Coordinates of C-alpha atoms in Angstrom, one line a residue:
Chain A
M1 CA -10.8 -57.5 -91.2
K2 CA -9.3 -54.3 -90.2
K3 CA -5.6 -54.2 -88.9
L4 CA -5.6 -54.2 -85.1
K5 CA -2.3 -52.3 -83.6
Y6 CA -0.9 -52.6 -80.2
A7 CA 2.1 -51.5 -78.2
L8 CA 3.5 -54.9 -76.9
F9 CA 4.9 -55.4 -73.5
T10 CA 6.8 -58.8 -73.7
G11 CA 7.8 -59.1 -70.2
C12 CA 11.2 -60.7 -69.4
T13 CA 10.3 -64.5 -69.8
A14 CA 9.5 -64.1 -73.4
K15 CA 12.9 -63.0 -74.0
Q16 CA 14.3 -65.8 -72.0
S17 CA 12.9 -68.7 -70.8
T18 CA 9.7 -69.0 -72.6
P19 CA 11.2 -68.2 -76.0
E20 CA 8.2 -70.1 -77.8
Q21 CA 5.9 -67.6 -75.8
M22 CA 7.4 -64.7 -78.0
M23 CA 7.3 -67.0 -81.4
S24 CA 3.9 -68.0 -80.9
T25 CA 2.7 -64.5 -80.0
L26 CA 4.2 -63.3 -83.5
A27 CA 3.1 -66.2 -85.2
I28 CA -0.6 -65.5 -84.2
A29 CA -0.6 -62.0 -84.5
E30 CA 0.3 -62.4 -88.4
K31 CA -2.4 -64.6 -88.8
L32 CA -5.1 -62.6 -87.0
N33 CA -3.7 -59.5 -88.9
I34 CA -2.6 -57.8 -85.6
E35 CA 0.4 -55.3 -85.6
L36 CA 2.7 -55.4 -82.7
V37 CA 4.7 -52.6 -81.8
E38 CA 7.5 -53.9 -79.3
L39 CA 8.2 -51.7 -76.4
T40 CA 12.0 -52.4 -76.4
E41 CA 12.7 -49.7 -73.9
A42 CA 10.3 -51.4 -71.5
S43 CA 11.8 -52.6 -68.3
C44 CA 10.7 -55.6 -65.8
C45 CA 7.7 -54.9 -64.0
G46 CA 8.9 -55.9 -60.9
A47 CA 6.9 -59.1 -60.8
S48 CA 5.1 -58.3 -57.5
H49 CA 8.5 -59.0 -55.7
L50 CA 10.3 -55.5 -56.4
Q51 CA 6.9 -54.2 -54.9
D52 CA 7.8 -55.8 -52.0
Y53 CA 11.0 -53.9 -51.4
D54 CA 10.5 -50.6 -53.3
D55 CA 7.0 -49.5 -54.1
F56 CA 7.8 -46.2 -55.5
L57 CA 10.5 -47.7 -57.7
S58 CA 8.2 -49.9 -59.1
L59 CA 5.6 -47.3 -59.8
V60 CA 8.0 -45.3 -61.6
L61 CA 9.5 -48.1 -63.6
N62 CA 6.1 -49.1 -64.8
A63 CA 4.8 -45.9 -65.4
R64 CA 7.9 -45.4 -67.5
N65 CA 6.5 -48.5 -69.5
I66 CA 3.0 -47.3 -69.8
A67 CA 4.7 -43.8 -71.0
Y68 CA 6.5 -45.6 -74.2
A69 CA 3.0 -47.2 -75.2
E70 CA 1.3 -43.4 -74.9
K71 CA 4.3 -42.1 -77.1
H72 CA 2.8 -44.5 -79.5
E73 CA -0.6 -43.6 -78.6
L74 CA -1.5 -47.4 -78.4
T75 CA -3.2 -49.7 -76.1
M76 CA -0.6 -52.0 -74.1
V77 CA -1.0 -55.6 -74.4
T78 CA 0.7 -57.8 -72.1
I79 CA 1.4 -61.5 -72.4
C80 CA 2.1 -62.3 -69.0
N81 CA -0.4 -62.3 -66.0
T82 CA 1.9 -60.9 -63.6
C83 CA 3.1 -58.2 -66.0
Q84 CA -0.3 -57.3 -66.6
L85 CA -1.4 -56.9 -62.6
N86 CA 1.8 -55.0 -62.0
T87 CA 1.0 -52.7 -64.9
A88 CA -2.5 -52.3 -64.5
M89 CA -2.2 -51.7 -60.9
T90 CA 0.6 -49.0 -61.6
K91 CA -2.1 -47.2 -63.8
H92 CA -4.9 -47.7 -61.4
R93 CA -3.0 -46.3 -58.4
L94 CA -1.8 -43.2 -60.7
D95 CA -5.1 -42.3 -62.3
N96 CA -6.8 -42.3 -59.0
N97 CA -4.2 -40.4 -56.8
A98 CA -3.1 -37.0 -58.4
D99 CA -0.2 -36.6 -56.1
L100 CA 1.1 -39.9 -56.6
K101 CA 1.0 -39.3 -60.4
A102 CA 2.7 -35.9 -59.9
K103 CA 5.4 -37.5 -57.8
V104 CA 6.0 -40.1 -60.4
N105 CA 5.8 -37.9 -63.0
E106 CA 8.7 -35.7 -61.4
K107 CA 10.8 -38.4 -61.7
L108 CA 9.8 -39.6 -65.1
A109 CA 10.5 -35.8 -66.3
E110 CA 14.1 -36.3 -65.3
V111 CA 14.3 -38.8 -68.5
G112 CA 12.2 -36.5 -70.6
L113 CA 8.9 -38.8 -70.0
E114 CA 5.3 -38.1 -68.7
Y115 CA 2.7 -40.7 -67.6
K116 CA -0.4 -39.0 -68.8
G117 CA -3.0 -42.3 -68.4
T118 CA -3.9 -42.2 -72.1
S119 CA -3.0 -45.9 -72.8
N120 CA -5.2 -48.9 -71.7
I121 CA -3.3 -51.9 -70.6
I122 CA -4.8 -55.0 -71.5
H123 CA -3.6 -58.8 -71.8
F124 CA -3.5 -60.2 -75.0
L125 CA -6.2 -62.9 -73.9
Y126 CA -8.9 -60.2 -73.7
A127 CA -7.4 -58.0 -76.6
I128 CA -8.2 -61.1 -78.9
I129 CA -11.8 -61.9 -77.3
D130 CA -12.7 -57.8 -77.1
D131 CA -11.4 -56.8 -80.7
I132 CA -11.5 -59.7 -82.8
G133 CA -14.4 -61.5 -81.2
L134 CA -14.8 -65.5 -80.3
D135 CA -17.1 -65.9 -83.4
K136 CA -14.4 -64.5 -85.6
I137 CA -11.7 -66.6 -84.2
A138 CA -14.1 -69.7 -84.7
E139 CA -14.6 -68.6 -88.4
M140 CA -10.4 -68.4 -89.0
V141 CA -10.1 -71.8 -87.5
T142 CA -8.5 -73.9 -90.2
T143 CA -7.5 -77.0 -88.0
P144 CA -10.1 -77.6 -85.4
L145 CA -8.5 -79.1 -82.2
T146 CA -11.6 -81.4 -82.1
Q147 CA -9.9 -84.5 -80.7
F148 CA -8.7 -82.8 -77.7
N149 CA -10.0 -82.2 -74.0
I150 CA -8.1 -79.3 -73.2
A151 CA -7.8 -77.9 -69.5
P152 CA -7.6 -74.2 -69.0
F153 CA -5.4 -72.9 -66.2
Y154 CA -6.3 -69.2 -65.8
G155 CA -3.4 -68.0 -63.5
C156 CA -4.1 -65.7 -60.6
H157 CA -3.2 -62.3 -62.0
N158 CA -5.4 -62.3 -64.8
I159 CA -8.6 -62.6 -62.8
R160 CA -7.9 -61.4 -59.4
P161 CA -7.9 -58.4 -58.1
S162 CA -11.4 -59.0 -60.3
E163 CA -12.1 -55.2 -59.7
L164 CA -8.6 -54.1 -61.0
Q165 CA -8.6 -56.7 -63.8
N166 CA -12.1 -56.0 -65.3
E167 CA -11.4 -52.2 -65.6
S168 CA -9.3 -53.0 -68.6
H169 CA -11.2 -55.3 -70.9
K170 CA -15.0 -55.6 -72.0
T171 CA -15.4 -59.1 -71.4
K172 CA -16.1 -59.3 -67.8
E173 CA -14.4 -62.4 -66.1
S174 CA -15.7 -63.9 -62.6
A175 CA -12.4 -64.9 -60.4
Y176 CA -14.9 -67.6 -59.4
R177 CA -16.2 -68.9 -62.8
P178 CA -14.2 -67.4 -65.4
T179 CA -15.1 -68.3 -68.9
S180 CA -12.5 -66.4 -71.3
L181 CA -10.1 -69.2 -71.9
D182 CA -12.7 -72.2 -72.1
D183 CA -14.7 -70.0 -74.5
L184 CA -11.4 -69.8 -76.4
I185 CA -10.5 -73.3 -76.1
I186 CA -14.2 -73.8 -77.5
A187 CA -13.7 -71.4 -80.2
C188 CA -10.7 -73.2 -81.4
G189 CA -12.9 -76.2 -81.8
G190 CA -11.4 -78.1 -78.6
Q191 CA -13.5 -79.5 -75.6
T192 CA -12.7 -77.6 -72.2
V193 CA -12.5 -79.4 -69.1
E194 CA -13.7 -78.5 -66.1
Y195 CA -11.7 -78.6 -62.8
V196 CA -11.3 -77.4 -59.2
E197 CA -8.1 -76.0 -59.8
K198 CA -8.4 -74.3 -63.0
N199 CA -8.7 -70.7 -61.4
K200 CA -6.3 -71.5 -58.4
C201 CA -2.7 -70.5 -57.8
C202 CA 0.4 -72.5 -59.3
G203 CA 2.8 -71.5 -56.7
F204 CA 5.1 -69.7 -59.1
H205 CA 5.8 -66.8 -57.0
V206 CA 7.1 -68.8 -53.7
E207 CA 9.1 -71.4 -55.7
L208 CA 12.3 -70.2 -54.1
Q209 CA 11.2 -69.2 -50.5
A210 CA 8.4 -71.8 -50.1
P211 CA 9.4 -74.5 -52.4
K212 CA 7.3 -77.0 -50.5
T213 CA 3.9 -75.1 -51.1
A214 CA 4.9 -74.4 -54.4
A215 CA 5.3 -77.9 -55.8
I216 CA 1.8 -79.0 -54.0
L217 CA -0.1 -76.4 -55.7
T218 CA 1.2 -77.2 -59.1
G219 CA 0.7 -80.9 -58.6
N220 CA -2.4 -80.5 -57.5
A221 CA -3.2 -78.2 -60.6
I222 CA -2.0 -80.6 -62.9
A223 CA -3.6 -83.7 -61.2
G224 CA -6.9 -81.7 -61.2
A225 CA -6.6 -81.3 -64.9
M226 CA -5.5 -85.3 -65.4
D227 CA -8.3 -86.3 -63.3
G228 CA -10.8 -84.2 -65.9
N229 CA -9.2 -86.4 -68.5
A230 CA -7.5 -83.3 -70.2
D231 CA -5.0 -84.3 -73.0
W232 CA -3.4 -81.2 -72.3
M233 CA -3.5 -77.8 -70.4
V234 CA -3.6 -74.2 -71.5
T235 CA -2.5 -70.9 -69.8
P236 CA -2.4 -67.2 -70.9
C237 CA 0.6 -66.9 -68.3
P238 CA 4.1 -67.7 -69.1
L239 CA 4.9 -68.2 -65.2
C240 CA 2.3 -70.4 -64.6
H241 CA 3.3 -72.5 -67.8
L242 CA 7.1 -72.4 -66.3
K243 CA 5.6 -73.9 -63.2
L244 CA 3.7 -76.3 -64.6
D245 CA 5.9 -77.5 -67.5
T246 CA 9.2 -77.6 -65.8
Q247 CA 8.4 -78.9 -62.4
T248 CA 6.6 -81.9 -62.7
H249 CA 9.3 -83.9 -60.9
H250 CA 9.0 -81.8 -57.7
A251 CA 5.3 -81.6 -57.9
S252 CA 4.9 -85.4 -57.8
Q253 CA 7.3 -86.0 -54.9
A254 CA 5.3 -83.4 -53.2
I255 CA 1.6 -84.8 -53.6
G256 CA 2.6 -88.6 -54.0
R257 CA 1.6 -88.9 -57.3
E258 CA 3.0 -89.0 -60.7
V259 CA 1.9 -85.9 -62.6
K260 CA 2.8 -84.6 -66.1
L261 CA 0.8 -83.2 -69.2
P262 CA 1.8 -80.8 -71.7
V263 CA 1.2 -77.1 -71.1
L264 CA 0.7 -74.7 -73.7
H265 CA 0.6 -71.2 -73.9
M266 CA -2.8 -69.7 -75.2
Q267 CA -1.0 -68.3 -78.2
Q268 CA 0.1 -71.9 -79.2
M269 CA -3.2 -73.3 -79.1
I270 CA -4.8 -70.6 -81.0
G271 CA -1.9 -71.0 -83.5
L272 CA -2.6 -74.9 -83.8
A273 CA -6.1 -74.0 -84.8
L274 CA -5.0 -71.2 -87.2
G275 CA -2.8 -73.8 -88.8
C276 CA 0.6 -72.6 -88.0
S277 CA 3.4 -75.3 -87.8
S278 CA 4.8 -76.2 -84.7
E279 CA 8.2 -75.1 -85.6
E280 CA 6.5 -71.6 -85.5
L281 CA 4.7 -71.9 -82.3
G282 CA 8.3 -73.2 -80.9
L283 CA 6.9 -76.7 -79.5
K284 CA 10.3 -78.1 -79.4
H285 CA 11.0 -75.9 -76.3
H286 CA 8.5 -77.5 -73.8
V287 CA 10.4 -79.3 -71.2
T288 CA 7.1 -81.6 -70.7
K289 CA 7.2 -83.0 -74.5
V290 CA 4.3 -81.8 -76.4
D291 CA 4.0 -85.2 -78.3
F292 CA 0.4 -85.0 -79.7
I293 CA 1.3 -83.2 -82.7
Chain B
M1 CA -43.3 -52.3 -49.3
S2 CA -44.1 -53.2 -53.1
T3 CA -43.1 -56.8 -54.0
S4 CA -43.6 -56.4 -57.6
N5 CA -39.5 -56.6 -58.3
I6 CA -39.2 -59.9 -56.1
T7 CA -38.5 -62.7 -58.4
T8 CA -38.5 -66.5 -57.5
Q9 CA -36.1 -69.1 -58.9
K10 CA -35.7 -72.8 -58.0
V11 CA -32.3 -73.6 -56.7
N12 CA -31.0 -77.0 -55.8
F13 CA -28.6 -77.1 -52.7
K14 CA -26.0 -79.7 -52.3
V15 CA -25.5 -79.1 -48.6
F16 CA -22.4 -80.7 -46.7
R17 CA -23.3 -82.7 -43.5
F18 CA -21.2 -84.2 -41.0
N19 CA -21.6 -85.0 -37.3
A20 CA -18.3 -85.8 -35.8
D21 CA -20.1 -87.4 -32.8
E22 CA -22.0 -89.8 -34.9
D23 CA -20.5 -89.8 -38.6
Y24 CA -17.6 -91.7 -39.9
L25 CA -17.7 -89.3 -43.3
P26 CA -19.2 -86.7 -44.3
Y27 CA -21.8 -86.5 -46.9
Y28 CA -24.3 -84.2 -48.9
E29 CA -27.9 -83.8 -48.8
D30 CA -30.2 -82.1 -51.4
Y31 CA -32.4 -79.6 -50.7
N32 CA -34.6 -78.0 -53.7
M33 CA -36.3 -74.4 -52.6
D34 CA -37.9 -71.8 -54.2
V35 CA -35.4 -68.8 -53.6
T36 CA -36.5 -65.5 -54.0
S37 CA -34.2 -62.5 -55.4
E38 CA -34.3 -60.5 -51.8
E39 CA -32.9 -63.2 -49.7
V40 CA -29.3 -63.8 -48.2
V41 CA -27.5 -66.8 -48.2
L42 CA -28.1 -67.0 -44.5
D43 CA -32.0 -67.0 -45.1
I44 CA -31.3 -70.3 -47.0
L45 CA -29.1 -71.8 -43.9
N46 CA -32.1 -70.7 -41.7
R47 CA -35.0 -72.2 -43.9
I48 CA -33.1 -75.5 -44.2
K49 CA -33.0 -76.0 -40.5
W50 CA -36.3 -74.7 -40.0
D51 CA -38.4 -76.3 -42.7
H52 CA -36.1 -79.3 -43.5
D53 CA -33.8 -80.4 -40.9
G54 CA -33.9 -79.2 -37.4
S55 CA -30.5 -80.8 -36.6
F56 CA -28.8 -78.9 -39.3
S57 CA -26.2 -76.6 -37.3
Y58 CA -24.4 -73.3 -38.4
R59 CA -23.1 -70.2 -36.6
R60 CA -25.1 -66.9 -37.0
S61 CA -25.6 -63.9 -34.7
C62 CA -25.8 -60.4 -36.0
R63 CA -27.0 -60.8 -39.3
H64 CA -25.6 -57.4 -40.1
G65 CA -22.2 -58.5 -41.5
I66 CA -20.5 -57.4 -38.0
C67 CA -20.0 -60.4 -36.2
G68 CA -18.3 -62.5 -39.0
A69 CA -19.7 -65.9 -37.0
C70 CA -21.7 -67.2 -40.4
A71 CA -19.0 -67.3 -43.2
I72 CA -19.4 -70.5 -45.2
K73 CA -18.4 -71.5 -48.8
V74 CA -20.7 -71.4 -51.7
N75 CA -19.5 -73.1 -54.7
G76 CA -16.0 -73.0 -53.3
R77 CA -16.2 -69.4 -52.5
S78 CA -15.8 -68.1 -49.0
T79 CA -18.8 -65.9 -48.1
L80 CA -20.4 -64.0 -45.4
A81 CA -23.9 -65.8 -45.3
C82 CA -25.7 -62.5 -43.7
K83 CA -24.1 -60.2 -46.3
E84 CA -24.1 -62.3 -49.7
N85 CA -27.2 -62.1 -51.7
M86 CA -28.7 -65.3 -53.4
S87 CA -29.1 -63.3 -56.5
T88 CA -25.7 -62.9 -56.8
M89 CA -24.7 -66.3 -55.9
I90 CA -27.5 -67.7 -58.6
E91 CA -25.9 -64.9 -61.2
L92 CA -22.5 -66.2 -60.5
F93 CA -23.0 -70.1 -60.1
G94 CA -26.2 -70.8 -61.5
S95 CA -29.0 -72.9 -59.8
E96 CA -26.8 -75.8 -58.4
L97 CA -25.1 -74.3 -55.3
T98 CA -22.8 -76.9 -53.0
I99 CA -22.9 -75.2 -49.8
E100 CA -19.9 -76.4 -47.5
P101 CA -18.4 -75.0 -44.0
L102 CA -15.3 -72.9 -44.7
S103 CA -13.0 -75.9 -43.9
I104 CA -14.1 -79.3 -44.7
K105 CA -11.1 -80.7 -42.7
R106 CA -11.8 -78.8 -39.9
A107 CA -15.8 -79.4 -39.7
V108 CA -17.4 -80.5 -36.4
K109 CA -21.1 -80.3 -37.2
D110 CA -22.4 -79.3 -40.7
M111 CA -21.3 -75.7 -41.1
I112 CA -19.5 -75.5 -38.0
I113 CA -16.2 -75.8 -37.8
D114 CA -13.0 -75.5 -35.2
K115 CA -11.5 -72.5 -35.7
G116 CA -9.0 -72.9 -33.1
D117 CA -6.5 -72.6 -35.8
F118 CA -7.3 -69.4 -36.8
W119 CA -7.4 -67.9 -33.1
E120 CA -3.9 -69.4 -32.5
K121 CA -2.6 -67.7 -35.5
H122 CA -4.6 -64.2 -34.6
D123 CA -3.5 -64.6 -31.3
A124 CA 0.5 -65.1 -32.3
I125 CA 0.8 -61.5 -33.8
H126 CA -0.4 -59.9 -30.3
P127 CA -3.2 -58.2 -31.9
Y128 CA -3.4 -55.7 -29.3
L129 CA -2.0 -52.0 -28.8
I130 CA 1.6 -52.5 -27.0
S131 CA 2.2 -49.2 -25.4
D132 CA 3.6 -47.7 -22.0
V133 CA 0.6 -45.8 -20.8
D134 CA 0.7 -43.5 -18.0
E135 CA -1.4 -44.6 -15.4
H136 CA -2.3 -40.6 -15.0
P137 CA -2.3 -39.1 -18.1
E138 CA -2.4 -35.3 -18.4
H139 CA -4.2 -35.4 -21.8
E140 CA -5.5 -37.7 -24.5
H141 CA -3.5 -39.8 -26.9
I142 CA -4.6 -37.9 -30.1
V143 CA -4.4 -39.9 -33.2
T144 CA -4.8 -37.3 -36.3
P145 CA -7.2 -38.2 -39.1
E146 CA -3.7 -38.6 -41.3
E147 CA -2.5 -41.2 -39.0
A148 CA -5.9 -43.0 -38.8
D149 CA -5.8 -43.4 -42.2
R150 CA -2.5 -45.4 -42.2
L151 CA -4.8 -48.3 -41.0
L152 CA -6.1 -48.4 -44.5
E153 CA -9.2 -50.3 -43.3
A154 CA -7.3 -53.0 -41.6
D155 CA -9.3 -52.3 -38.7
L156 CA -12.2 -53.1 -40.4
C157 CA -11.6 -57.5 -40.4
I158 CA -14.5 -59.1 -38.4
Q159 CA -12.5 -62.1 -38.1
C160 CA -14.6 -64.1 -40.1
G161 CA -12.3 -66.5 -41.5
A162 CA -13.5 -66.2 -45.2
C163 CA -9.7 -65.3 -46.0
H164 CA -8.1 -67.2 -43.7
Y165 CA -9.4 -70.6 -45.1
A166 CA -9.5 -69.5 -48.7
C167 CA -5.9 -69.0 -48.4
P168 CA -3.9 -71.7 -50.5
A169 CA -0.7 -71.4 -48.9
L170 CA -2.8 -72.1 -45.7
E171 CA -4.1 -75.2 -47.0
V172 CA -1.0 -76.8 -47.8
N173 CA 1.3 -75.3 -45.0
D174 CA -0.2 -74.9 -41.5
R175 CA 2.5 -73.1 -40.5
F176 CA 1.7 -70.2 -42.3
L177 CA 0.3 -67.4 -40.5
G178 CA -2.2 -66.7 -42.8
P179 CA -3.9 -63.6 -44.3
A180 CA -6.1 -62.6 -41.4
A181 CA -3.2 -62.7 -38.7
F182 CA -1.1 -60.4 -40.9
A183 CA -3.8 -58.1 -41.8
K184 CA -4.2 -57.6 -38.1
A185 CA -0.8 -57.5 -37.6
Y186 CA -0.5 -54.8 -40.0
R187 CA -3.6 -52.9 -38.3
F188 CA -1.4 -52.5 -35.2
E189 CA 2.1 -51.7 -37.0
A190 CA 0.5 -48.8 -38.7
D191 CA -0.9 -47.7 -35.5
V192 CA 1.2 -44.7 -34.4
R193 CA 0.6 -45.2 -30.7
D194 CA 2.1 -49.0 -30.8
Q195 CA 5.4 -49.6 -29.3
A196 CA 6.2 -52.9 -30.1
R197 CA 6.4 -52.3 -33.9
N198 CA 10.3 -53.8 -34.5
E199 CA 9.4 -56.7 -32.0
R200 CA 6.1 -57.6 -33.9
L201 CA 7.9 -57.3 -37.0
Q202 CA 11.0 -59.4 -36.1
E203 CA 8.2 -62.2 -35.1
L204 CA 6.5 -61.8 -38.4
H205 CA 10.0 -61.9 -40.7
S206 CA 11.0 -65.1 -38.9
E207 CA 10.7 -68.2 -41.1
E208 CA 8.4 -70.0 -38.7
Q209 CA 5.5 -67.6 -39.2
G210 CA 6.3 -67.2 -43.1
I211 CA 5.2 -63.8 -44.3
W212 CA 7.4 -64.6 -47.2
D213 CA 5.5 -67.5 -48.1
C214 CA 2.2 -65.6 -49.3
V215 CA 1.7 -67.0 -52.8
K216 CA 0.5 -63.5 -54.0
C217 CA -2.9 -65.3 -55.5
F218 CA -5.3 -62.5 -54.2
E219 CA -7.7 -65.0 -53.0
C220 CA -7.9 -63.1 -49.7
A221 CA -8.6 -59.8 -51.3
E222 CA -11.2 -61.2 -53.4
V223 CA -13.3 -63.1 -50.7
C224 CA -13.2 -60.5 -48.1
P225 CA -16.8 -59.2 -47.0
K226 CA -15.0 -55.9 -45.5
D227 CA -12.8 -54.9 -48.3
V228 CA -9.9 -55.4 -46.0
N229 CA -7.5 -56.5 -48.9
P230 CA -5.2 -58.7 -46.6
I231 CA -2.4 -58.9 -49.6
D232 CA -2.3 -55.3 -49.3
K233 CA -1.2 -55.3 -46.1
I234 CA 1.1 -58.5 -46.5
T235 CA 3.0 -56.3 -48.9
K236 CA 2.9 -53.2 -46.6
L237 CA 4.3 -55.4 -44.1
H238 CA 7.4 -56.5 -46.4
L239 CA 7.9 -53.0 -47.2
M240 CA 7.9 -52.1 -43.3
L241 CA 10.6 -54.9 -43.0
F242 CA 12.9 -53.3 -45.2
K243 CA 12.2 -49.7 -44.0
E244 CA 12.5 -50.6 -40.4
G245 CA 15.7 -52.4 -40.9
V246 CA 14.2 -55.5 -39.5
A247 CA 14.6 -57.7 -43.2
T248 CA 17.6 -60.0 -42.7
S249 CA 19.4 -61.9 -45.6
N250 CA 17.1 -64.9 -46.7
V251 CA 16.1 -66.6 -49.9
A252 CA 12.9 -64.1 -49.9
T253 CA 14.5 -61.1 -49.1
R254 CA 17.3 -61.5 -51.7
H255 CA 14.9 -62.5 -53.8
A256 CA 13.0 -58.9 -53.7
V257 CA 16.2 -57.0 -53.3
G258 CA 17.6 -58.9 -56.5
F259 CA 14.8 -57.5 -59.0
K260 CA 16.5 -53.9 -58.4
H261 CA 19.8 -55.2 -59.1
S262 CA 19.0 -57.0 -62.0
I263 CA 16.9 -54.1 -63.5
A264 CA 19.6 -52.0 -62.9
K265 CA 21.9 -54.0 -64.8
H266 CA 19.7 -55.0 -67.7
G267 CA 16.5 -53.4 -67.6
M268 CA 15.0 -56.9 -67.9
L269 CA 15.1 -59.2 -65.4
D270 CA 18.0 -61.6 -65.4
E271 CA 16.0 -64.9 -64.5
G272 CA 19.3 -67.2 -63.8
G273 CA 21.1 -64.3 -62.0
L274 CA 18.1 -64.0 -59.8
V275 CA 18.0 -67.6 -58.8
L276 CA 21.7 -67.2 -57.9
Y277 CA 21.7 -64.2 -56.2
S278 CA 18.5 -65.3 -54.0
E279 CA 19.7 -68.7 -53.5
G280 CA 23.4 -68.3 -53.1
P281 CA 24.9 -72.1 -53.0
G282 CA 21.3 -73.4 -52.7
I283 CA 21.4 -73.0 -56.5
V284 CA 22.5 -76.5 -57.0
K285 CA 19.4 -78.0 -56.3
H286 CA 18.1 -76.2 -59.0
I287 CA 20.6 -77.6 -61.4
P288 CA 18.7 -80.7 -62.8
V289 CA 15.6 -78.6 -63.8
A290 CA 18.1 -76.0 -65.2
L291 CA 19.6 -78.6 -67.3
Q292 CA 16.5 -79.8 -68.6
M293 CA 15.6 -76.1 -69.5
F294 CA 19.1 -75.5 -71.1
R295 CA 18.3 -78.6 -73.3
K296 CA 15.2 -77.0 -74.8
G297 CA 16.5 -73.7 -75.1
K298 CA 15.1 -71.9 -72.1
I299 CA 18.3 -70.4 -70.7
V300 CA 20.0 -67.6 -71.7
M301 CA 23.8 -67.7 -71.1
P302 CA 25.0 -64.4 -69.4
W303 CA 26.9 -63.1 -72.4
N304 CA 23.3 -63.2 -74.4
M305 CA 21.5 -61.5 -71.6
P306 CA 19.1 -59.3 -73.4
K307 CA 19.2 -55.7 -72.5
S308 CA 16.1 -52.8 -72.7
D309 CA 16.9 -50.0 -75.0
N310 CA 17.5 -47.0 -73.2
L311 CA 18.9 -48.4 -70.3
D312 CA 20.7 -45.4 -69.0
E313 CA 17.3 -43.9 -68.3
I314 CA 16.3 -46.8 -66.1
Q315 CA 19.6 -46.5 -64.3
K316 CA 19.0 -42.9 -63.9
L317 CA 15.6 -43.5 -62.5
I318 CA 16.7 -46.5 -60.0
K319 CA 19.3 -43.9 -58.7
S320 CA 17.1 -40.8 -58.5
S321 CA 13.7 -42.9 -57.1
S322 CA 15.1 -45.5 -55.1
T323 CA 14.2 -45.0 -51.4
A324 CA 14.8 -48.6 -50.0
K325 CA 18.0 -49.8 -48.8
F326 CA 19.3 -53.3 -47.7

């Protein structure tokens, strides 16, 4: 299989609160013959909150991140839905507004950089599906996840706004009937769980300012997966993961029902199917214990 | 007109039925129909009433995507019935379609809901131009095309409620004003003739109204039949709050500002530092979860905080590009 090469935008959580996400990304990249060039110069994308405070600054910083991917002449892959949204949105706005692009480049020139618009921005989930393919993944599976009912949790910023997100990848996704993660579960040999909350919000972005709202949304999501008889959940977003993995106590209190399920990163699920060890995948880092391995 | 390209498909509609005057609980009725590719969802509602059950109730008026009366949900997706093609719905969801009112909990009769909460919230943002108008003006109040462009199509809202009843924050927090009200507020905040900008902004900023409680899910942008993009307007209102000096220090504003401080210091976000900056003494309530995360190796100590390479570049750009002050 031809070696694939991408510029990796890790985002911040992979370096802090979800170290297992970084570990599992690197583990499956090796299995899938993917070379990842980490963009160590990249800054935080602003996570949609800097954008509420200083829109132009967020554009400049995200354009700088993309400019580094362009220097490598590589497609940028993201491993966080919110990083994907903010970076792709920056690209969309700059590519469609010459004046704005010029203003941003005026700033980037101060540090010897230029945003050209030559690198695509794609979430790792779609890079894998587009460039490797589900059939190939299925062929590579050594430890099929046959015995598991797995609940996909898509996360908002990979599927909405759909027009923007569908710009970056060939696999078209519906915000109302997303299939990519379900397809990946099936390719890994698992059974996918259908439940209403799979494409809903986890509440992460209002965890601090509206904790009750956030807790109810988290609780509903886990409860939906549990009612669908899921053994565990899987998500491509580390922010959703954090919410679903670490906030079960608050979520249970908020909806008046005990809710708890192991929540794996998409990379960890693929890694399990490809025969990676639990150590390689960092499964010990989960707050909600991964007890089925 | 040629009918050669019109196709027909069998569809099973599972339709929400409820009459608040007679029914204790709602129920669903099945209607099997041959649907043609040129029909819109409203045609189906009409056919249910005309061909199957005359008591079936729904709102409709203009049939041109302007009045906003006929918004309902198809398979959970808010939809303006007169605008949405059946072929799109079938392509999206297949031949088993569930038709429900925009809000089941506010259902009065079948598709008809009590939109009182929507209008209360609409009214709360003072959805009109507030200006001291000279009773005997000598000339018109000219708005230039550039000034009109600032509305960013927020004035296209037809108040159908599609976004309001799709909003997950509103679903669980009835104090939240919701995307339609915020988009409407933006429409007047962005109008150069309006003179109530700061007063309206101050009301939006108050915790009771919850402009900071938007969960950023983009559901409102996705369902809007007129491409108003309410979340874009909510973001613009956030920016206005800072720009106009209306924003006061609270968890939400410190959370937004904290990103800049953290990026300036590390390039990356200092997650723990951000929570401390945002919450202040309130951080104590996060200690139990933080301890669990620490035990699992998910908390980075300040002395081990990772930094971006070429941090000096980031700091230089923040200094020269940042326009916001708080």
